[in-house]
mmCIF file of C-alpha atoms in Angstrom:
data_model
loop_
_atom_site.group_PDB
_atom_site.id
_atom_site.type_symbol
_atom_site.label_atom_id
_atom_site.label_comp_id
_atom_site.label_asym_id
_atom_site.label_seq_id
_atom_site.Cartn_x
_atom_site.Cartn_y
_atom_site.Cartn_z
ATOM 1 C CA MET A 5 18.344 48.780 12.354
ATOM 2 C CA LEU A 6 20.509 45.803 11.676
ATOM 3 C CA ARG A 7 19.730 44.397 15.232
ATOM 4 C CA ARG A 8 16.007 44.692 14.330
ATOM 5 C CA ILE A 9 16.384 43.006 10.962
ATOM 6 C CA LEU A 10 18.424 40.066 12.625
ATOM 7 C CA LEU A 11 15.914 39.730 15.399
ATOM 8 C CA ALA A 12 12.963 39.715 12.949
ATOM 9 C CA ALA A 13 14.943 37.127 10.795
ATOM 10 C CA ALA A 14 15.465 34.896 13.859
ATOM 11 C CA LEU A 15 11.875 35.081 15.007
ATOM 12 C CA ALA A 16 10.662 34.183 11.453
ATOM 13 C CA GLY A 17 13.011 31.369 11.386
ATOM 14 C CA ALA A 18 11.811 30.132 14.815
ATOM 15 C CA ALA A 19 8.213 30.467 13.782
ATOM 16 C CA ALA A 20 8.989 28.542 10.460
ATOM 17 C CA SER A 21 10.671 25.768 12.424
ATOM 18 C CA GLY A 22 7.716 25.520 14.847
ATOM 19 C CA VAL A 23 5.205 25.286 11.996
ATOM 20 C CA TYR A 24 7.421 22.606 10.250
ATOM 21 C CA TRP A 25 7.765 20.566 13.589
ATOM 22 C CA TRP A 26 3.987 20.729 13.898
ATOM 23 C CA LEU A 27 3.085 19.808 10.443
ATOM 24 C CA THR A 28 5.629 17.017 10.333
ATOM 25 C CA ALA A 29 4.774 15.426 13.734
ATOM 26 C CA PRO A 30 3.331 11.940 13.582
ATOM 27 C CA PRO A 31 -0.138 11.589 15.132
ATOM 28 C CA ILE A 32 -0.387 9.780 18.427
ATOM 29 C CA ALA A 33 -0.313 6.050 18.042
ATOM 30 C CA LEU A 34 -3.296 3.974 19.080
ATOM 31 C CA ALA A 35 -2.678 2.445 22.416
ATOM 32 C CA ALA A 36 -5.463 0.007 21.657
ATOM 33 C CA THR A 37 -8.121 -0.423 19.036
ATOM 34 C CA GLU A 38 -11.595 -1.519 20.200
ATOM 35 C CA PRO A 39 -13.009 -3.570 23.089
ATOM 36 C CA ALA A 40 -12.307 -7.211 23.353
ATOM 37 C CA TYR A 41 -12.430 -8.988 19.913
ATOM 38 C CA THR A 42 -12.312 -12.589 18.807
ATOM 39 C CA PRO A 43 -10.377 -12.528 15.636
ATOM 40 C CA ASN A 44 -11.325 -14.369 12.443
ATOM 41 C CA LEU A 45 -8.358 -16.168 11.354
ATOM 42 C CA SER A 46 -9.963 -17.221 7.940
ATOM 43 C CA ASN A 47 -10.780 -13.642 7.212
ATOM 44 C CA GLY A 48 -7.216 -12.766 8.282
ATOM 45 C CA GLN A 49 -5.786 -15.178 5.670
ATOM 46 C CA ILE A 50 -8.148 -13.715 3.076
ATOM 47 C CA ILE A 51 -6.806 -10.184 3.936
ATOM 48 C CA PHE A 52 -3.326 -11.403 3.855
ATOM 49 C CA ASN A 53 -3.803 -12.746 0.282
ATOM 50 C CA ALA A 54 -5.785 -9.708 -0.762
ATOM 51 C CA GLY A 55 -2.951 -7.423 0.391
ATOM 52 C CA GLY A 56 -0.293 -9.487 -1.219
ATOM 53 C CA CYS A 57 1.721 -9.361 1.956
ATOM 54 C CA SER A 58 4.033 -12.176 0.879
ATOM 55 C CA SER A 59 4.752 -10.494 -2.444
ATOM 56 C CA CYS A 60 6.964 -7.920 -0.548
ATOM 57 C CA HIS A 61 7.613 -9.476 2.746
ATOM 58 C CA ALA A 62 8.608 -13.081 1.932
ATOM 59 C CA VAL A 63 12.222 -13.738 2.129
ATOM 60 C CA PRO A 64 13.494 -13.395 -1.652
ATOM 61 C CA ASN A 65 14.722 -16.468 -3.673
ATOM 62 C CA GLN A 66 13.053 -19.124 -1.417
ATOM 63 C CA PRO A 67 9.747 -21.052 -2.010
ATOM 64 C CA ASP A 68 7.918 -20.457 1.257
ATOM 65 C CA ARG A 69 5.633 -17.526 0.679
ATOM 66 C CA LEU A 70 4.856 -17.570 4.362
ATOM 67 C CA SER A 71 8.380 -17.015 5.461
ATOM 68 C CA LEU A 72 8.019 -13.261 6.042
ATOM 69 C CA GLY A 73 11.583 -12.312 6.903
ATOM 70 C CA GLY A 74 11.549 -9.369 4.454
ATOM 71 C CA GLY A 75 14.537 -8.207 2.522
ATOM 72 C CA LEU A 76 12.986 -7.651 -0.805
ATOM 73 C CA ALA A 77 14.533 -4.399 -2.582
ATOM 74 C CA ILE A 78 11.990 -2.004 -3.861
ATOM 75 C CA PRO A 79 13.627 0.536 -6.049
ATOM 76 C CA SER A 80 11.993 3.890 -6.751
ATOM 77 C CA PRO A 81 12.820 7.434 -7.958
ATOM 78 C CA PHE A 82 13.528 8.333 -4.218
ATOM 79 C CA GLY A 83 15.866 5.646 -3.426
ATOM 80 C CA THR A 84 15.735 1.777 -2.706
ATOM 81 C CA PHE A 85 13.531 0.542 0.068
ATOM 82 C CA TYR A 86 13.810 -2.873 1.732
ATOM 83 C CA ALA A 87 10.690 -4.692 2.869
ATOM 84 C CA PRO A 88 10.847 -5.307 6.583
ATOM 85 C CA ASN A 89 10.519 -8.585 8.613
ATOM 86 C CA ILE A 90 6.941 -8.832 9.603
ATOM 87 C CA SER A 91 7.009 -12.380 10.878
ATOM 88 C CA PRO A 92 6.090 -12.956 14.553
ATOM 89 C CA ASP A 93 9.744 -13.169 15.590
ATOM 90 C CA PRO A 94 9.909 -11.120 18.910
ATOM 91 C CA ALA A 95 13.415 -9.737 18.140
ATOM 92 C CA ASP A 96 13.494 -9.045 14.480
ATOM 93 C CA GLY A 97 9.782 -9.051 13.329
ATOM 94 C CA ILE A 98 6.642 -7.918 14.915
ATOM 95 C CA GLY A 99 6.297 -10.414 17.590
ATOM 96 C CA ARG A 100 6.309 -7.790 20.395
ATOM 97 C CA TRP A 101 3.898 -5.522 18.606
ATOM 98 C CA THR A 102 0.577 -4.822 20.208
ATOM 99 C CA GLU A 103 -2.658 -4.926 18.059
ATOM 100 C CA GLY A 104 -2.782 -1.018 18.458
ATOM 101 C CA ASN A 105 0.886 -0.912 17.025
ATOM 102 C CA PHE A 106 -0.131 -2.973 13.967
ATOM 103 C CA VAL A 107 -3.428 -0.902 13.261
ATOM 104 C CA THR A 108 -1.628 2.388 13.504
ATOM 105 C CA ALA A 109 1.164 1.112 11.192
ATOM 106 C CA VAL A 110 -1.173 -0.185 8.640
ATOM 107 C CA THR A 111 -3.660 2.542 8.516
ATOM 108 C CA ARG A 112 -1.732 5.695 9.482
ATOM 109 C CA GLY A 113 1.860 4.701 8.519
ATOM 110 C CA ILE A 114 3.255 5.301 11.927
ATOM 111 C CA SER A 115 5.765 2.904 13.629
ATOM 112 C CA PRO A 116 5.568 1.716 17.252
ATOM 113 C CA ARG A 117 8.357 4.252 17.892
ATOM 114 C CA GLY A 118 6.222 7.057 16.781
ATOM 115 C CA THR A 119 8.077 7.782 13.508
ATOM 116 C CA HIS A 120 6.631 8.096 9.875
ATOM 117 C CA TYR A 121 6.949 5.075 7.693
ATOM 118 C CA PHE A 122 7.907 5.870 4.120
ATOM 119 C CA PRO A 123 5.054 5.533 1.684
ATOM 120 C CA ALA A 124 6.785 2.649 -0.122
ATOM 121 C CA PHE A 125 4.477 0.988 2.469
ATOM 122 C CA PRO A 126 1.146 1.550 0.759
ATOM 123 C CA TYR A 127 -0.713 2.932 3.848
ATOM 124 C CA THR A 128 -2.382 5.533 1.498
ATOM 125 C CA SER A 129 -4.512 2.624 0.304
ATOM 126 C CA TYR A 130 -4.640 0.527 3.670
ATOM 127 C CA GLN A 131 -6.061 3.583 5.312
ATOM 128 C CA ARG A 132 -9.390 2.600 3.552
ATOM 129 C CA ALA A 133 -9.620 -0.651 5.375
ATOM 130 C CA LYS A 134 -11.965 -1.855 8.025
ATOM 131 C CA VAL A 135 -10.310 -1.965 11.475
ATOM 132 C CA SER A 136 -11.678 -5.443 12.080
ATOM 133 C CA ASP A 137 -9.999 -6.612 8.984
ATOM 134 C CA VAL A 138 -6.634 -5.238 10.075
ATOM 135 C CA ARG A 139 -7.057 -6.998 13.357
ATOM 136 C CA ASP A 140 -7.874 -10.278 11.720
ATOM 137 C CA LEU A 141 -4.766 -9.786 9.585
ATOM 138 C CA PHE A 142 -2.586 -9.323 12.664
ATOM 139 C CA ALA A 143 -3.985 -12.319 14.328
ATOM 140 C CA TYR A 144 -3.334 -14.398 11.117
ATOM 141 C CA LEU A 145 0.262 -13.180 10.999
ATOM 142 C CA LYS A 146 0.923 -14.272 14.485
ATOM 143 C CA THR A 147 0.205 -17.851 13.456
ATOM 144 C CA LEU A 148 2.980 -17.867 10.863
ATOM 145 C CA PRO A 149 6.497 -19.067 11.390
ATOM 146 C CA GLN A 150 8.965 -16.779 13.201
ATOM 147 C CA VAL A 151 11.908 -15.782 10.957
ATOM 148 C CA SER A 152 15.018 -14.246 12.510
ATOM 149 C CA GLY A 153 17.095 -11.728 10.814
ATOM 150 C CA LYS A 154 17.273 -7.979 10.601
ATOM 151 C CA VAL A 155 16.600 -6.420 7.347
ATOM 152 C CA ARG A 156 19.156 -3.720 6.085
ATOM 153 C CA ASP A 157 18.383 -0.072 6.350
ATOM 154 C CA HIS A 158 16.778 1.702 3.351
ATOM 155 C CA ASP A 159 19.128 3.207 0.820
ATOM 156 C CA VAL A 160 17.411 6.688 0.507
ATOM 157 C CA PRO A 161 19.556 9.804 -0.151
ATOM 158 C CA PHE A 162 19.024 13.127 1.682
ATOM 159 C CA PRO A 163 16.625 14.981 1.786
ATOM 160 C CA PHE A 164 14.192 11.970 1.186
ATOM 161 C CA SER A 165 15.746 10.213 4.072
ATOM 162 C CA ILE A 166 14.240 12.670 6.500
ATOM 163 C CA ARG A 167 11.280 10.755 7.880
ATOM 164 C CA ARG A 168 9.645 13.908 9.358
ATOM 165 C CA ASN A 169 9.397 15.218 5.859
ATOM 166 C CA VAL A 170 6.840 12.347 5.230
ATOM 167 C CA GLY A 171 4.309 14.326 7.494
ATOM 168 C CA ILE A 172 4.145 16.948 4.769
ATOM 169 C CA TRP A 173 3.670 14.208 2.144
ATOM 170 C CA LYS A 174 0.788 12.743 4.181
ATOM 171 C CA LEU A 175 -0.901 16.083 4.366
ATOM 172 C CA LEU A 176 -0.773 16.342 0.578
ATOM 173 C CA PHE A 177 -1.663 12.770 -0.335
ATOM 174 C CA MET A 178 -3.386 10.981 2.622
ATOM 175 C CA ASP A 179 -6.825 11.942 3.826
ATOM 176 C CA GLY A 180 -7.464 9.452 6.611
ATOM 177 C CA LYS A 181 -10.790 8.347 5.185
ATOM 178 C CA SER A 182 -11.949 4.780 5.356
ATOM 179 C CA PHE A 183 -13.888 3.013 2.512
ATOM 180 C CA VAL A 184 -17.627 3.949 2.339
ATOM 181 C CA PRO A 185 -19.882 1.522 0.448
ATOM 182 C CA ASP A 186 -21.910 2.985 -2.441
ATOM 183 C CA ALA A 187 -25.583 2.209 -1.578
ATOM 184 C CA ALA A 188 -26.448 2.387 -5.269
ATOM 185 C CA ARG A 189 -24.283 -0.540 -6.090
ATOM 186 C CA SER A 190 -24.432 -4.218 -5.479
ATOM 187 C CA VAL A 191 -22.913 -6.142 -2.505
ATOM 188 C CA GLN A 192 -20.535 -7.672 -4.904
ATOM 189 C CA TRP A 193 -19.524 -4.436 -6.592
ATOM 190 C CA ASN A 194 -18.823 -2.802 -3.240
ATOM 191 C CA ARG A 195 -16.691 -5.893 -2.085
ATOM 192 C CA GLY A 196 -14.550 -5.525 -5.287
ATOM 193 C CA ALA A 197 -14.248 -1.716 -4.757
ATOM 194 C CA TYR A 198 -13.174 -2.308 -1.257
ATOM 195 C CA LEU A 199 -10.621 -5.007 -1.943
ATOM 196 C CA MET A 200 -9.025 -3.004 -4.810
ATOM 197 C CA ASN A 201 -8.864 0.253 -3.071
ATOM 198 C CA SER A 202 -7.875 -0.874 0.339
ATOM 199 C CA PHE A 203 -5.785 -3.916 0.891
ATOM 200 C CA GLY A 204 -5.360 -4.764 -2.783
ATOM 201 C CA HIS A 205 -3.605 -1.312 -3.285
ATOM 202 C CA CYS A 206 -3.924 -1.894 -7.013
ATOM 203 C CA ALA A 207 -3.885 1.825 -7.762
ATOM 204 C CA GLU A 208 -0.306 2.106 -6.164
ATOM 205 C CA CYS A 209 1.232 0.390 -9.123
ATOM 206 C CA HIS A 210 -1.515 0.978 -11.864
ATOM 207 C CA SER A 211 -1.494 4.823 -11.594
ATOM 208 C CA PRO A 212 0.991 7.498 -12.741
ATOM 209 C CA ARG A 213 2.660 9.608 -10.098
ATOM 210 C CA ASN A 214 3.609 13.230 -9.717
ATOM 211 C CA PHE A 215 7.149 14.500 -8.960
ATOM 212 C CA LEU A 216 6.405 14.131 -5.308
ATOM 213 C CA GLY A 217 5.437 10.523 -5.735
ATOM 214 C CA GLY A 218 1.735 11.099 -5.177
ATOM 215 C CA ILE A 219 -0.847 9.359 -7.350
ATOM 216 C CA ILE A 220 -2.357 11.567 -10.029
ATOM 217 C CA GLY A 221 -6.011 11.182 -9.084
ATOM 218 C CA ALA A 222 -7.436 12.066 -12.519
ATOM 219 C CA GLN A 223 -5.500 9.175 -13.961
ATOM 220 C CA ARG A 224 -6.119 6.527 -11.244
ATOM 221 C CA PHE A 225 -5.774 3.054 -12.659
ATOM 222 C CA ALA A 226 -4.710 4.406 -16.044
ATOM 223 C CA GLY A 227 -1.221 2.819 -15.817
ATOM 224 C CA GLY A 228 2.196 4.449 -16.323
ATOM 225 C CA PRO A 229 5.833 3.871 -15.656
ATOM 226 C CA ASN A 230 6.633 1.084 -13.364
ATOM 227 C CA PRO A 231 7.278 2.715 -9.981
ATOM 228 C CA GLU A 232 10.186 0.143 -9.531
ATOM 229 C CA GLY A 233 11.876 1.642 -12.579
ATOM 230 C CA GLU A 234 11.543 -0.970 -15.298
ATOM 231 C CA GLY A 235 8.895 -1.471 -17.815
ATOM 232 C CA TRP A 236 5.346 -0.042 -17.996
ATOM 233 C CA VAL A 237 2.239 -0.858 -15.875
ATOM 234 C CA PRO A 238 -0.862 -1.405 -17.885
ATOM 235 C CA ASN A 239 -4.004 0.775 -17.939
ATOM 236 C CA ILE A 240 -6.692 -1.330 -16.088
ATOM 237 C CA THR A 241 -9.692 1.025 -16.817
ATOM 238 C CA GLN A 242 -11.891 0.268 -19.765
ATOM 239 C CA LYS A 243 -9.512 2.123 -21.944
ATOM 240 C CA GLY A 244 -6.957 -0.615 -21.349
ATOM 241 C CA ILE A 245 -8.788 -3.768 -20.830
ATOM 242 C CA GLY A 246 -12.236 -2.782 -22.317
ATOM 243 C CA ASP A 247 -12.357 -6.079 -24.342
ATOM 244 C CA TRP A 248 -11.992 -8.228 -21.262
ATOM 245 C CA SER A 249 -15.046 -9.789 -19.812
ATOM 246 C CA GLU A 250 -15.602 -10.081 -16.128
ATOM 247 C CA LYS A 251 -14.950 -13.896 -16.485
ATOM 248 C CA ASP A 252 -11.631 -13.000 -18.245
ATOM 249 C CA ILE A 253 -10.616 -10.810 -15.360
ATOM 250 C CA ALA A 254 -11.535 -13.333 -12.827
ATOM 251 C CA TYR A 255 -9.705 -16.069 -14.597
ATOM 252 C CA PHE A 256 -6.596 -13.903 -15.007
ATOM 253 C CA LEU A 257 -6.587 -13.251 -11.150
ATOM 254 C CA GLU A 258 -6.762 -16.956 -10.731
ATOM 255 C CA THR A 259 -4.298 -18.218 -13.257
ATOM 256 C CA GLY A 260 -2.382 -15.328 -14.647
ATOM 257 C CA ALA A 261 -3.572 -16.112 -18.217
ATOM 258 C CA THR A 262 -4.714 -13.340 -20.344
ATOM 259 C CA PRO A 263 -7.492 -13.648 -23.027
ATOM 260 C CA ASP A 264 -4.852 -13.368 -25.698
ATOM 261 C CA ASN A 265 -3.033 -16.392 -24.403
ATOM 262 C CA ASP A 266 -0.303 -14.297 -22.741
ATOM 263 C CA THR A 267 0.709 -14.718 -19.091
ATOM 264 C CA ALA A 268 1.405 -12.334 -16.253
ATOM 265 C CA GLY A 269 5.025 -11.636 -15.676
ATOM 266 C CA GLY A 270 7.313 -9.492 -13.340
ATOM 267 C CA ALA A 271 5.537 -8.193 -10.256
ATOM 268 C CA MET A 272 2.304 -9.149 -11.487
ATOM 269 C CA ALA A 273 3.169 -12.764 -11.511
ATOM 270 C CA ARG A 274 3.849 -12.311 -7.701
ATOM 271 C CA VAL A 275 0.470 -10.760 -7.333
ATOM 272 C CA ILE A 276 -1.278 -13.647 -9.094
ATOM 273 C CA LYS A 277 0.212 -16.044 -6.494
ATOM 274 C CA ASN A 278 -1.866 -14.101 -3.954
ATOM 275 C CA THR A 279 -4.986 -13.391 -5.799
ATOM 276 C CA SER A 280 -5.074 -17.152 -6.926
ATOM 277 C CA GLN A 281 -5.588 -17.979 -3.174
ATOM 278 C CA LEU A 282 -8.736 -15.713 -2.660
ATOM 279 C CA PRO A 283 -12.131 -17.081 -2.652
ATOM 280 C CA ALA A 284 -13.623 -17.204 -6.110
ATOM 281 C CA GLU A 285 -16.417 -14.714 -5.141
ATOM 282 C CA ASP A 286 -13.743 -12.164 -4.288
ATOM 283 C CA ARG A 287 -12.156 -12.477 -7.603
ATOM 284 C CA ALA A 288 -15.512 -12.189 -9.308
ATOM 285 C CA ALA A 289 -16.243 -8.959 -7.120
ATOM 286 C CA ILE A 290 -12.924 -7.388 -8.267
ATOM 287 C CA ALA A 291 -13.731 -8.171 -11.949
ATOM 288 C CA ASP A 292 -17.207 -6.601 -11.393
ATOM 289 C CA TYR A 293 -15.743 -3.397 -10.011
ATOM 290 C CA LEU A 294 -12.953 -3.292 -12.704
ATOM 291 C CA LYS A 295 -15.530 -3.584 -15.442
ATOM 292 C CA SER A 296 -17.349 -0.563 -14.066
ATOM 293 C CA LEU A 297 -14.332 1.776 -14.255
ATOM 294 C CA PRO A 298 -14.812 4.241 -17.022
ATOM 295 C CA PRO A 299 -12.106 4.630 -19.685
ATOM 296 C CA VAL A 300 -9.259 6.878 -18.742
ATOM 297 C CA GLU A 301 -6.653 7.900 -20.995
ATOM 298 C CA GLY A 302 -3.211 7.340 -19.336
ATOM 299 C CA LEU A 303 0.205 8.691 -19.960
ATOM 300 C CA ALA A 304 1.768 8.109 -23.498
ATOM 301 C CA LYS A 305 4.001 5.170 -23.385
ATOM 302 C CA PRO A 306 7.576 5.983 -24.543
ATOM 303 C CA GLY A 307 7.919 5.343 -28.251
ATOM 304 C CA LYS A 308 4.121 5.073 -28.865
ATOM 305 C CA LYS A 309 1.480 7.556 -29.658
ATOM 306 C CA SER A 310 -1.282 7.928 -27.103
#
């Protein structure tokens, strides 16, 4: 009887391990993307600024926002992550990556080695991007200066340090869908929706998260605790900025100045350095989309009534 129980337990354990291994396995990386393609470097630069790549990947405490040697510490409830070197350096950056490697990393969160990236890399938003835009971004990055230097390993404790577990997280919070334009909306509105929900990854900071670190969909853009651990990220639905005009929003994205004569600070100041480089029509498109968001009640800020 005991032997049967032990055998059944062993078989159940083996089955559970097999299911875990299957669920957490990274998908096959893209060997290539599409047929021959002539990249648009100007568009790649726009995407670079829309994505705020330099905000995380520029070497900290130096003035050159195009020196993408990484190293910025990104604290979170799950540990501290360090932004990697994405300069075209062949040894320490992405200089040896193929276009397929890059598209797979950005849209699927899979490294060239076939392992999961941690979702501190906001691929849950980048998955919405058009492949042509990702290809243009890769081509633009290759024109930037090579920066040598390896970035230190992430400081993430067990069990969050087990990358295969990210496969389960992706099943819960990543649907693999690209952006689909709304035919009932204007071209400008759709451009703003695309930028905010793909490369702009605005919801990644401006939305509250559950205990697993996934965005709470019902409160998307409604603000909440700063994911980096200090302060509060504002509600950017009409509940939070309903008295801002589209012109106010576009001007803020250009200058960092608010309608009440305040200025952006903290991480948002870094964001403004990028959005200020966007074409004026893209800032206007983001403003158009933002003004269309219905008011959403966010989490109660500590010390204040909701």
